[in-house]
Amino acid sequence: MLGLYGMLRFTNLLVIAVLASAVNGLLGSAADAMLRSIIDIRDYPWARSVNEGRDAVVNMAGGPVGGFLYAVRPWLPFLVSSVAHMVSGVAACRIRESHTAGEVTGDGADAGADEGAEAGCMVGGSVPVGRSMCVAFAFICAVVVPMTLGDGYALILISNSLVGLPFPLINALLLGFVFAKAPERMQGRIASSLTAPAQALSAFCGACAGGLITAVGFRVAVVFFLAMLVVGALIVLLSPSIRAIPRAAAWSEVAL
């Protein structure tokens, strides 16, 4: 409404953006946390994959679509965003808690869960989670190695594009296992303990990368980045508890 009547000044926009970011930071992970109470535990990888795909599409399309709408009318992207949030809110109000969520009984439940996973998740629900995570983290390290040998634009573009490919799989399977096995009362606290440190550290990533490149050059900065990735991969590869995580259909048989 402020934009429509020409009253959207920089200060107003800044306050609105800060408030919106705060709400997203505090409540943005609620969609993943609430899954535990509305679906079967073995459908979690599929549901988490749907959320990951939705978020990826929105994040990728948001900038270009917003720019196009702003070119049509400066207030139009704000209006569309408001309408989209209202639709999302109405849809969220229709979600109901399932009294059978998380309950697993008999072979029929195994079959139903496997069918759901096969129908909705590229094999995510039918692959051994632990071994998949080992491959995913090793892959991330491998695709960064070429950037230590050269700094061509095409090389950087390809490596950076490939680095992000395993992230949805990691979120759907590894984090999916954590959320699926944790008690419902712990969902919010687990989400906060995982996302808050990651977001806090990511806020300084750009400054750290720029400072390193300026001080020691691109290749040395990439080597430092690769070293951090190798440490993370070693944690996964050397952790028996992570390597032993089974496919989703067997999650009910193991402890967190």
C-alpha atoms as an extended CHARMM CRD file, in Angstrom:
* protein
*
       256  EXT
         1         1  MET       CA              0.0000000000        0.0000000000        0.0000000000  PROA      1               0.0000000000
         2         2  LEU       CA              2.8830000000        2.3580000000        0.7320000000  PROA      2               0.0000000000
         3         3  GLY       CA              4.3340000000        1.7040000000       -2.7120000000  PROA      3               0.0000000000
         4         4  LEU       CA              0.9880000000        2.1160000000       -4.4360000000  PROA      4               0.0000000000
         5         5  TYR       CA              0.5310000000        5.5880000000       -2.9380000000  PROA      5               0.0000000000
         6         6  GLY       CA              4.1500000000        6.6560000000       -3.4540000000  PROA      6               0.0000000000
         7         7  MET       CA              4.9950000000        6.5910000000        0.2610000000  PROA      7               0.0000000000
         8         8  LEU       CA              7.5890000000        3.7950000000        0.2080000000  PROA      8               0.0000000000
         9         9  ARG       CA             10.7110000000        5.6630000000        1.2620000000  PROA      9               0.0000000000
        10        10  PHE       CA             14.0780000000        4.0550000000        1.9030000000  PROA      10              0.0000000000
        11        11  THR       CA             13.6020000000        4.0980000000        5.6720000000  PROA      11              0.0000000000
        12        12  ASN       CA             10.1940000000        2.4150000000        5.4190000000  PROA      12              0.0000000000
        13        13  LEU       CA             11.5530000000       -0.2060000000        3.0370000000  PROA      13              0.0000000000
        14        14  LEU       CA             14.5220000000       -0.8670000000        5.3240000000  PROA      14              0.0000000000
        15        15  VAL       CA             12.2850000000       -1.4290000000        8.3610000000  PROA      15              0.0000000000
        16        16  ILE       CA              9.9480000000       -3.7190000000        6.4090000000  PROA      16              0.0000000000
        17        17  ALA       CA             12.8950000000       -5.6990000000        4.9940000000  PROA      17              0.0000000000
        18        18  VAL       CA             14.4330000000       -6.1390000000        8.4480000000  PROA      18              0.0000000000
        19        19  LEU       CA             11.1310000000       -7.2760000000        9.9450000000  PROA      19              0.0000000000
        20        20  ALA       CA             10.4870000000       -9.6800000000        7.0690000000  PROA      20              0.0000000000
        21        21  SER       CA             13.9920000000      -11.1140000000        7.3770000000  PROA      21              0.0000000000
        22        22  ALA       CA             13.5420000000      -11.5410000000       11.1270000000  PROA      22              0.0000000000
        23        23  VAL       CA             10.2770000000      -13.4080000000       10.6330000000  PROA      23              0.0000000000
        24        24  ASN       CA             11.8600000000      -15.6120000000        7.9720000000  PROA      24              0.0000000000
        25        25  GLY       CA             14.8680000000      -16.3080000000       10.1700000000  PROA      25              0.0000000000
        26        26  LEU       CA             12.7720000000      -17.1740000000       13.2080000000  PROA      26              0.0000000000
        27        27  LEU       CA              9.9710000000      -19.0940000000       11.5140000000  PROA      27              0.0000000000
        28        28  GLY       CA             11.3350000000      -20.0500000000        8.0920000000  PROA      28              0.0000000000
        29        29  SER       CA             12.3620000000      -23.5290000000        9.1840000000  PROA      29              0.0000000000
        30        30  ALA       CA              8.9650000000      -24.2660000000       10.7440000000  PROA      30              0.0000000000
        31        31  ALA       CA              7.8230000000      -25.9380000000        7.5280000000  PROA      31              0.0000000000
        32        32  ASP       CA             10.5160000000      -28.5930000000        7.8560000000  PROA      32              0.0000000000
        33        33  ALA       CA             10.0960000000      -28.9280000000       11.6190000000  PROA      33              0.0000000000
        34        34  MET       CA              6.3390000000      -29.4850000000       11.3760000000  PROA      34              0.0000000000
        35        35  LEU       CA              6.6800000000      -32.3400000000        8.8850000000  PROA      35              0.0000000000
        36        36  ARG       CA              7.3550000000      -34.7440000000       11.7360000000  PROA      36              0.0000000000
        37        37  SER       CA              3.8290000000      -34.2500000000       13.0750000000  PROA      37              0.0000000000
        38        38  ILE       CA              1.8950000000      -34.5300000000        9.8100000000  PROA      38              0.0000000000
        39        39  ILE       CA              3.5380000000      -37.3460000000        7.8200000000  PROA      39              0.0000000000
        40        40  ASP       CA              4.8720000000      -40.8360000000        8.3570000000  PROA      40              0.0000000000
        41        41  ILE       CA              8.5110000000      -40.9710000000        9.3740000000  PROA      41              0.0000000000
        42        42  ARG       CA              9.4360000000      -42.9310000000        6.2500000000  PROA      42              0.0000000000
        43        43  ASP       CA              7.9430000000      -40.3260000000        3.9360000000  PROA      43              0.0000000000
        44        44  TYR       CA             10.2270000000      -37.6540000000        5.3900000000  PROA      44              0.0000000000
        45        45  PRO       CA             12.9000000000      -37.7370000000        2.6260000000  PROA      45              0.0000000000
        46        46  TRP       CA             10.2180000000      -37.2960000000       -0.0370000000  PROA      46              0.0000000000
        47        47  ALA       CA              8.5230000000      -34.4380000000        1.8370000000  PROA      47              0.0000000000
        48        48  ARG       CA             11.8200000000      -32.7340000000        2.6070000000  PROA      48              0.0000000000
        49        49  SER       CA             12.8040000000      -33.0340000000       -1.0680000000  PROA      49              0.0000000000
        50        50  VAL       CA              9.5640000000      -31.3350000000       -2.0730000000  PROA      50              0.0000000000
        51        51  ASN       CA             10.3390000000      -28.4680000000        0.3010000000  PROA      51              0.0000000000
        52        52  GLU       CA             13.9070000000      -28.2190000000       -0.9960000000  PROA      52              0.0000000000
        53        53  GLY       CA             12.6880000000      -28.1140000000       -4.5880000000  PROA      53              0.0000000000
        54        54  ARG       CA             10.0820000000      -25.4840000000       -3.7900000000  PROA      54              0.0000000000
        55        55  ASP       CA             12.6170000000      -23.2670000000       -2.0280000000  PROA      55              0.0000000000
        56        56  ALA       CA             15.1250000000      -23.6550000000       -4.8560000000  PROA      56              0.0000000000
        57        57  VAL       CA             12.5750000000      -22.6590000000       -7.4980000000  PROA      57              0.0000000000
        58        58  VAL       CA             11.4200000000      -19.6500000000       -5.4800000000  PROA      58              0.0000000000
        59        59  ASN       CA             14.9860000000      -18.4720000000       -4.8100000000  PROA      59              0.0000000000
        60        60  MET       CA             16.0550000000      -18.8650000000       -8.4300000000  PROA      60              0.0000000000
        61        61  ALA       CA             12.9530000000      -17.2700000000       -9.9250000000  PROA      61              0.0000000000
        62        62  GLY       CA             12.4600000000      -14.5480000000       -7.3190000000  PROA      62              0.0000000000
        63        63  GLY       CA             15.1030000000      -12.1440000000       -8.6230000000  PROA      63              0.0000000000
        64        64  PRO       CA             14.2190000000      -12.2120000000      -12.3450000000  PROA      64              0.0000000000
        65        65  VAL       CA             10.4650000000      -12.1830000000      -11.7000000000  PROA      65              0.0000000000
        66        66  GLY       CA             10.7940000000       -9.3540000000       -9.1810000000  PROA      66              0.0000000000
        67        67  GLY       CA             12.8930000000       -7.3210000000      -11.6060000000  PROA      67              0.0000000000
        68        68  PHE       CA             10.3490000000       -7.8200000000      -14.3850000000  PROA      68              0.0000000000
        69        69  LEU       CA              7.4390000000       -6.8270000000      -12.1520000000  PROA      69              0.0000000000
        70        70  TYR       CA              9.3310000000       -3.7700000000      -10.9010000000  PROA      70              0.0000000000
        71        71  ALA       CA              9.8460000000       -2.6710000000      -14.5090000000  PROA      71              0.0000000000
        72        72  VAL       CA              6.0840000000       -2.8670000000      -15.0790000000  PROA      72              0.0000000000
        73        73  ARG       CA              5.1920000000       -0.9330000000      -11.9090000000  PROA      73              0.0000000000
        74        74  PRO       CA              7.4850000000       -0.2370000000       -8.9180000000  PROA      74              0.0000000000
        75        75  TRP       CA              4.8160000000       -1.3780000000       -6.4600000000  PROA      75              0.0000000000
        76        76  LEU       CA              3.8420000000       -4.5440000000       -8.3570000000  PROA      76              0.0000000000
        77        77  PRO       CA              6.4810000000       -6.9580000000       -6.9090000000  PROA      77              0.0000000000
        78        78  PHE       CA              5.4440000000       -5.9730000000       -3.3860000000  PROA      78              0.0000000000
        79        79  LEU       CA              1.7860000000       -6.5970000000       -4.2050000000  PROA      79              0.0000000000
        80        80  VAL       CA              2.5170000000      -10.0010000000       -5.7520000000  PROA      80              0.0000000000
        81        81  SER       CA              4.6640000000      -10.9330000000       -2.7580000000  PROA      81              0.0000000000
        82        82  SER       CA              1.8870000000       -9.9550000000       -0.3620000000  PROA      82              0.0000000000
        83        83  VAL       CA             -0.6860000000      -11.9950000000       -2.2690000000  PROA      83              0.0000000000
        84        84  ALA       CA              1.6770000000      -14.9920000000       -2.3750000000  PROA      84              0.0000000000
        85        85  HSD       CA              2.1870000000      -14.8170000000        1.3860000000  PROA      85              0.0000000000
        86        86  MET       CA             -1.5640000000      -14.6150000000        1.9620000000  PROA      86              0.0000000000
        87        87  VAL       CA             -2.1200000000      -17.6960000000       -0.1950000000  PROA      87              0.0000000000
        88        88  SER       CA              0.6210000000      -19.4770000000        1.7200000000  PROA      88              0.0000000000
        89        89  GLY       CA             -0.9720000000      -18.5020000000        5.0180000000  PROA      89              0.0000000000
        90        90  VAL       CA             -4.3960000000      -19.7670000000        3.9640000000  PROA      90              0.0000000000
        91        91  ALA       CA             -2.8590000000      -23.0310000000        2.7830000000  PROA      91              0.0000000000
        92        92  ALA       CA             -0.9710000000      -23.4310000000        6.0700000000  PROA      92              0.0000000000
        93        93  CYS       CA             -4.1880000000      -22.9990000000        8.0350000000  PROA      93              0.0000000000
        94        94  ARG       CA             -5.6000000000      -26.0690000000        6.2770000000  PROA      94              0.0000000000
        95        95  ILE       CA             -2.7810000000      -28.3290000000        7.5060000000  PROA      95              0.0000000000
        96        96  ARG       CA             -3.9140000000      -30.7130000000       10.1940000000  PROA      96              0.0000000000
        97        97  GLU       CA             -1.8480000000      -32.7810000000       12.5920000000  PROA      97              0.0000000000
        98        98  SER       CA             -1.9010000000      -36.4740000000       11.8290000000  PROA      98              0.0000000000
        99        99  HSD       CA             -2.5320000000      -38.7550000000       14.7850000000  PROA      99              0.0000000000
       100       100  THR       CA             -0.6920000000      -41.5610000000       12.9920000000  PROA      100             0.0000000000
       101       101  ALA       CA              2.3680000000      -39.5350000000       11.9760000000  PROA      101             0.0000000000
       102       102  GLY       CA              5.5490000000      -41.3430000000       12.8540000000  PROA      102             0.0000000000
       103       103  GLU       CA              3.7610000000      -44.6090000000       13.5650000000  PROA      103             0.0000000000
       104       104  VAL       CA              5.0850000000      -47.6070000000       11.6750000000  PROA      104             0.0000000000
       105       105  THR       CA              3.3770000000      -50.9740000000       11.8090000000  PROA      105             0.0000000000
       106       106  GLY       CA              3.9190000000      -54.0860000000        9.7380000000  PROA      106             0.0000000000
       107       107  ASP       CA              5.0970000000      -54.7790000000        6.2370000000  PROA      107             0.0000000000
       108       108  GLY       CA              2.2370000000      -52.7920000000        4.7360000000  PROA      108             0.0000000000
       109       109  ALA       CA              3.6940000000      -49.5930000000        6.1360000000  PROA      109             0.0000000000
       110       110  ASP       CA              7.0790000000      -50.4970000000        4.6510000000  PROA      110             0.0000000000
       111       111  ALA       CA              5.5340000000      -51.0290000000        1.2340000000  PROA      111             0.0000000000
       112       112  GLY       CA              3.5220000000      -47.8230000000        1.3810000000  PROA      112             0.0000000000
       113       113  ALA       CA              6.5260000000      -45.8110000000        2.4530000000  PROA      113             0.0000000000
       114       114  ASP       CA              8.6840000000      -47.2960000000       -0.2990000000  PROA      114             0.0000000000
       115       115  GLU       CA              6.0060000000      -46.5490000000       -2.9000000000  PROA      115             0.0000000000
       116       116  GLY       CA              5.7400000000      -42.9580000000       -1.7070000000  PROA      116             0.0000000000
       117       117  ALA       CA              9.4860000000      -42.4990000000       -1.7780000000  PROA      117             0.0000000000
       118       118  GLU       CA              9.7750000000      -43.9750000000       -5.2680000000  PROA      118             0.0000000000
       119       119  ALA       CA              6.9080000000      -41.8280000000       -6.5320000000  PROA      119             0.0000000000
       120       120  GLY       CA              8.1320000000      -38.5190000000       -5.1690000000  PROA      120             0.0000000000
       121       121  CYS       CA             11.9100000000      -38.5800000000       -4.5310000000  PROA      121             0.0000000000
       122       122  MET       CA             14.5230000000      -39.5830000000       -7.2550000000  PROA      122             0.0000000000
       123       123  VAL       CA             15.5820000000      -42.6230000000       -5.1660000000  PROA      123             0.0000000000
       124       124  GLY       CA             16.0910000000      -40.4470000000       -2.0810000000  PROA      124             0.0000000000
       125       125  GLY       CA             13.9580000000      -42.6670000000        0.1230000000  PROA      125             0.0000000000
       126       126  SER       CA             15.4000000000      -45.9590000000       -1.1250000000  PROA      126             0.0000000000
       127       127  VAL       CA             19.1670000000      -45.3690000000       -0.9160000000  PROA      127             0.0000000000
       128       128  PRO       CA             21.3270000000      -45.9610000000        2.1680000000  PROA      128             0.0000000000
       129       129  VAL       CA             21.6410000000      -42.5250000000        3.7260000000  PROA      129             0.0000000000
       130       130  GLY       CA             25.0720000000      -43.0160000000        5.3000000000  PROA      130             0.0000000000
       131       131  ARG       CA             26.8160000000      -44.1630000000        2.1430000000  PROA      131             0.0000000000
       132       132  SER       CA             25.0530000000      -41.4960000000        0.1000000000  PROA      132             0.0000000000
       133       133  MET       CA             26.3680000000      -38.8150000000        2.4450000000  PROA      133             0.0000000000
       134       134  CYS       CA             29.9140000000      -40.1190000000        2.1150000000  PROA      134             0.0000000000
       135       135  VAL       CA             29.6500000000      -39.9170000000       -1.6780000000  PROA      135             0.0000000000
       136       136  ALA       CA             28.0170000000      -36.4730000000       -1.5570000000  PROA      136             0.0000000000
       137       137  PHE       CA             30.6750000000      -34.8770000000        0.6530000000  PROA      137             0.0000000000
       138       138  ALA       CA             33.5080000000      -36.4950000000       -1.3160000000  PROA      138             0.0000000000
       139       139  PHE       CA             31.9240000000      -35.1910000000       -4.5300000000  PROA      139             0.0000000000
       140       140  ILE       CA             31.8050000000      -31.6390000000       -3.1590000000  PROA      140             0.0000000000
       141       141  CYS       CA             35.5330000000      -31.7650000000       -2.3840000000  PROA      141             0.0000000000
       142       142  ALA       CA             36.3590000000      -33.2730000000       -5.7870000000  PROA      142             0.0000000000
       143       143  VAL       CA             34.6240000000      -30.5760000000       -7.8330000000  PROA      143             0.0000000000
       144       144  VAL       CA             36.4540000000      -27.7990000000       -5.9430000000  PROA      144             0.0000000000
       145       145  VAL       CA             39.9110000000      -29.2610000000       -6.6950000000  PROA      145             0.0000000000
       146       146  PRO       CA             40.0400000000      -27.9350000000      -10.3060000000  PROA      146             0.0000000000
       147       147  MET       CA             39.7440000000      -24.3560000000       -9.0050000000  PROA      147             0.0000000000
       148       148  THR       CA             43.0730000000      -24.8040000000       -7.2010000000  PROA      148             0.0000000000
       149       149  LEU       CA             44.6870000000      -25.3170000000      -10.6020000000  PROA      149             0.0000000000
       150       150  GLY       CA             43.1790000000      -22.4380000000      -12.5450000000  PROA      150             0.0000000000
       151       151  ASP       CA             41.0680000000      -19.3090000000      -12.2860000000  PROA      151             0.0000000000
       152       152  GLY       CA             39.2830000000      -19.2050000000      -15.6420000000  PROA      152             0.0000000000
       153       153  TYR       CA             35.7160000000      -17.9760000000      -15.6230000000  PROA      153             0.0000000000
       154       154  ALA       CA             34.3060000000      -21.1350000000      -17.2230000000  PROA      154             0.0000000000
       155       155  LEU       CA             36.1410000000      -23.3310000000      -14.7240000000  PROA      155             0.0000000000
       156       156  ILE       CA             34.8670000000      -21.3070000000      -11.7470000000  PROA      156             0.0000000000
       157       157  LEU       CA             31.3120000000      -21.3120000000      -13.1180000000  PROA      157             0.0000000000
       158       158  ILE       CA             31.2420000000      -25.0740000000      -13.6490000000  PROA      158             0.0000000000
       159       159  SER       CA             32.8550000000      -25.9130000000      -10.2930000000  PROA      159             0.0000000000
       160       160  ASN       CA             30.5820000000      -23.5920000000       -8.3380000000  PROA      160             0.0000000000
       161       161  SER       CA             27.5310000000      -24.9780000000      -10.1190000000  PROA      161             0.0000000000
       162       162  LEU       CA             28.5060000000      -28.5750000000       -9.3410000000  PROA      162             0.0000000000
       163       163  VAL       CA             29.2910000000      -27.8120000000       -5.6860000000  PROA      163             0.0000000000
       164       164  GLY       CA             25.6560000000      -27.0820000000       -4.9570000000  PROA      164             0.0000000000
       165       165  LEU       CA             24.2020000000      -30.2250000000       -6.5280000000  PROA      165             0.0000000000
       166       166  PRO       CA             24.4450000000      -32.5100000000       -3.4540000000  PROA      166             0.0000000000
       167       167  PHE       CA             23.0010000000      -29.9550000000       -1.0100000000  PROA      167             0.0000000000
       168       168  PRO       CA             19.3230000000      -30.8740000000       -1.5520000000  PROA      168             0.0000000000
       169       169  LEU       CA             20.2060000000      -34.5540000000       -1.1350000000  PROA      169             0.0000000000
       170       170  ILE       CA             22.1240000000      -33.8310000000        2.0790000000  PROA      170             0.0000000000
       171       171  ASN       CA             19.2570000000      -31.7830000000        3.4770000000  PROA      171             0.0000000000
       172       172  ALA       CA             16.6240000000      -34.3240000000        2.5030000000  PROA      172             0.0000000000
       173       173  LEU       CA             18.4540000000      -37.3990000000        3.7910000000  PROA      173             0.0000000000
       174       174  LEU       CA             20.9010000000      -36.4580000000        6.5510000000  PROA      174             0.0000000000
       175       175  LEU       CA             18.8970000000      -33.6120000000        8.0740000000  PROA      175             0.0000000000
       176       176  GLY       CA             15.7510000000      -35.5400000000        7.2520000000  PROA      176             0.0000000000
       177       177  PHE       CA             16.9530000000      -38.4110000000        9.4330000000  PROA      177             0.0000000000
       178       178  VAL       CA             17.7190000000      -36.0420000000       12.3200000000  PROA      178             0.0000000000
       179       179  PHE       CA             14.3070000000      -34.3660000000       12.1730000000  PROA      179             0.0000000000
       180       180  ALA       CA             12.4410000000      -37.6090000000       11.5850000000  PROA      180             0.0000000000
       181       181  LYS       CA             13.9690000000      -39.3410000000       14.5990000000  PROA      181             0.0000000000
       182       182  ALA       CA             13.9550000000      -36.4130000000       17.0320000000  PROA      182             0.0000000000
       183       183  PRO       CA             10.9420000000      -35.9830000000       19.3630000000  PROA      183             0.0000000000
       184       184  GLU       CA              8.3370000000      -33.5050000000       18.1650000000  PROA      184             0.0000000000
       185       185  ARG       CA              8.9460000000      -31.2320000000       21.1450000000  PROA      185             0.0000000000
       186       186  MET       CA             12.5840000000      -30.8970000000       20.0650000000  PROA      186             0.0000000000
       187       187  GLN       CA             11.9380000000      -29.9910000000       16.4280000000  PROA      187             0.0000000000
       188       188  GLY       CA             12.1140000000      -26.2280000000       16.8600000000  PROA      188             0.0000000000
       189       189  ARG       CA             15.2070000000      -26.3290000000       19.0500000000  PROA      189             0.0000000000
       190       190  ILE       CA             17.0130000000      -28.6420000000       16.6430000000  PROA      190             0.0000000000
       191       191  ALA       CA             16.1570000000      -26.4080000000       13.7040000000  PROA      191             0.0000000000
       192       192  SER       CA             17.4670000000      -23.3650000000       15.5720000000  PROA      192             0.0000000000
       193       193  SER       CA             20.6730000000      -25.1000000000       16.6530000000  PROA      193             0.0000000000
       194       194  LEU       CA             21.3740000000      -26.1150000000       13.0410000000  PROA      194             0.0000000000
       195       195  THR       CA             20.3670000000      -22.9820000000       11.1650000000  PROA      195             0.0000000000
       196       196  ALA       CA             21.4000000000      -20.1690000000       13.5070000000  PROA      196             0.0000000000
       197       197  PRO       CA             25.1530000000      -21.0050000000       13.5880000000  PROA      197             0.0000000000
       198       198  ALA       CA             25.1740000000      -21.6690000000        9.8420000000  PROA      198             0.0000000000
       199       199  GLN       CA             23.4920000000      -18.3400000000        9.0700000000  PROA      199             0.0000000000
       200       200  ALA       CA             25.7490000000      -16.4740000000       11.4840000000  PROA      200             0.0000000000
       201       201  LEU       CA             28.8790000000      -17.9090000000        9.8790000000  PROA      201             0.0000000000
       202       202  SER       CA             27.5950000000      -17.4110000000        6.3310000000  PROA      202             0.0000000000
       203       203  ALA       CA             27.1680000000      -13.7020000000        7.0180000000  PROA      203             0.0000000000
       204       204  PHE       CA             30.9600000000      -13.3850000000        7.1590000000  PROA      204             0.0000000000
       205       205  CYS       CA             31.7910000000      -15.7280000000        4.2650000000  PROA      205             0.0000000000
       206       206  GLY       CA             31.8300000000      -13.0340000000        1.5970000000  PROA      206             0.0000000000
       207       207  ALA       CA             34.0580000000      -10.7280000000        3.6200000000  PROA      207             0.0000000000
       208       208  CYS       CA             36.4360000000      -13.5730000000        4.5110000000  PROA      208             0.0000000000
       209       209  ALA       CA             36.6590000000      -14.7520000000        0.9100000000  PROA      209             0.0000000000
       210       210  GLY       CA             37.2730000000      -11.2380000000       -0.3950000000  PROA      210             0.0000000000
       211       211  GLY       CA             39.9120000000      -10.5960000000        2.2540000000  PROA      211             0.0000000000
       212       212  LEU       CA             41.7190000000      -13.8650000000        1.5030000000  PROA      212             0.0000000000
       213       213  ILE       CA             41.7170000000      -13.2720000000       -2.2480000000  PROA      213             0.0000000000
       214       214  THR       CA             43.1370000000       -9.7930000000       -1.7350000000  PROA      214             0.0000000000
       215       215  ALA       CA             45.7810000000      -10.9670000000        0.7310000000  PROA      215             0.0000000000
       216       216  VAL       CA             46.9590000000      -14.2880000000       -0.7190000000  PROA      216             0.0000000000
       217       217  GLY       CA             45.3760000000      -14.6310000000       -4.1570000000  PROA      217             0.0000000000
       218       218  PHE       CA             42.5840000000      -16.7020000000       -5.6330000000  PROA      218             0.0000000000
       219       219  ARG       CA             44.2220000000      -20.1240000000       -5.6640000000  PROA      219             0.0000000000
       220       220  VAL       CA             45.4450000000      -19.9840000000       -2.0720000000  PROA      220             0.0000000000
       221       221  ALA       CA             41.9960000000      -18.8090000000       -0.9700000000  PROA      221             0.0000000000
       222       222  VAL       CA             40.4240000000      -21.7750000000       -2.7780000000  PROA      222             0.0000000000
       223       223  VAL       CA             42.9190000000      -24.1410000000       -1.1100000000  PROA      223             0.0000000000
       224       224  PHE       CA             41.8340000000      -22.7840000000        2.2730000000  PROA      224             0.0000000000
       225       225  PHE       CA             38.1890000000      -23.2460000000        1.2890000000  PROA      225             0.0000000000
       226       226  LEU       CA             38.9100000000      -26.7820000000        0.0860000000  PROA      226             0.0000000000
       227       227  ALA       CA             40.6380000000      -27.5790000000        3.3880000000  PROA      227             0.0000000000
       228       228  MET       CA             37.4430000000      -26.6460000000        5.2530000000  PROA      228             0.0000000000
       229       229  LEU       CA             35.4230000000      -28.8800000000        2.9590000000  PROA      229             0.0000000000
       230       230  VAL       CA             37.8600000000      -31.7640000000        3.4610000000  PROA      230             0.0000000000
       231       231  VAL       CA             37.4960000000      -31.4280000000        7.2320000000  PROA      231             0.0000000000
       232       232  GLY       CA             33.7160000000      -31.6780000000        6.8900000000  PROA      232             0.0000000000
       233       233  ALA       CA             34.0140000000      -34.6630000000        4.5640000000  PROA      233             0.0000000000
       234       234  LEU       CA             36.3840000000      -36.4500000000        6.9610000000  PROA      234             0.0000000000
       235       235  ILE       CA             33.9190000000      -35.9580000000        9.8070000000  PROA      235             0.0000000000
       236       236  VAL       CA             31.2820000000      -37.7410000000        7.7370000000  PROA      236             0.0000000000
       237       237  LEU       CA             33.5780000000      -40.4440000000        6.3460000000  PROA      237             0.0000000000
       238       238  LEU       CA             35.1030000000      -41.2750000000        9.7330000000  PROA      238             0.0000000000
       239       239  SER       CA             31.8320000000      -41.2470000000       11.6720000000  PROA      239             0.0000000000
       240       240  PRO       CA             30.4580000000      -44.7900000000       12.1550000000  PROA      240             0.0000000000
       241       241  SER       CA             27.1020000000      -43.4230000000       13.2940000000  PROA      241             0.0000000000
       242       242  ILE       CA             26.6600000000      -41.4210000000       10.0880000000  PROA      242             0.0000000000
       243       243  ARG       CA             27.8700000000      -44.1990000000        7.8070000000  PROA      243             0.0000000000
       244       244  ALA       CA             25.4320000000      -46.6070000000        9.4470000000  PROA      244             0.0000000000
       245       245  ILE       CA             22.2830000000      -44.5570000000        8.7520000000  PROA      245             0.0000000000
       246       246  PRO       CA             20.0410000000      -46.8380000000        6.6230000000  PROA      246             0.0000000000
       247       247  ARG       CA             17.5160000000      -45.9970000000        3.9300000000  PROA      247             0.0000000000
       248       248  ALA       CA             14.3150000000      -44.2670000000        5.0050000000  PROA      248             0.0000000000
       249       249  ALA       CA             12.2820000000      -47.4750000000        5.1170000000  PROA      249             0.0000000000
       250       250  ALA       CA             14.4770000000      -48.6980000000        7.9960000000  PROA      250             0.0000000000
       251       251  TRP       CA             14.6600000000      -45.4860000000       10.0160000000  PROA      251             0.0000000000
       252       252  SER       CA             12.1670000000      -46.7880000000       12.5480000000  PROA      252             0.0000000000
       253       253  GLU       CA             14.6090000000      -49.5700000000       13.4400000000  PROA      253             0.0000000000
       254       254  VAL       CA             17.5570000000      -47.3490000000       14.4100000000  PROA      254             0.0000000000
       255       255  ALA       CA             18.1190000000      -44.7410000000       17.1180000000  PROA      255             0.0000000000
       256       256  LEU       CA             19.2970000000      -41.1740000000       16.6610000000  PROA      256             0.0000000000
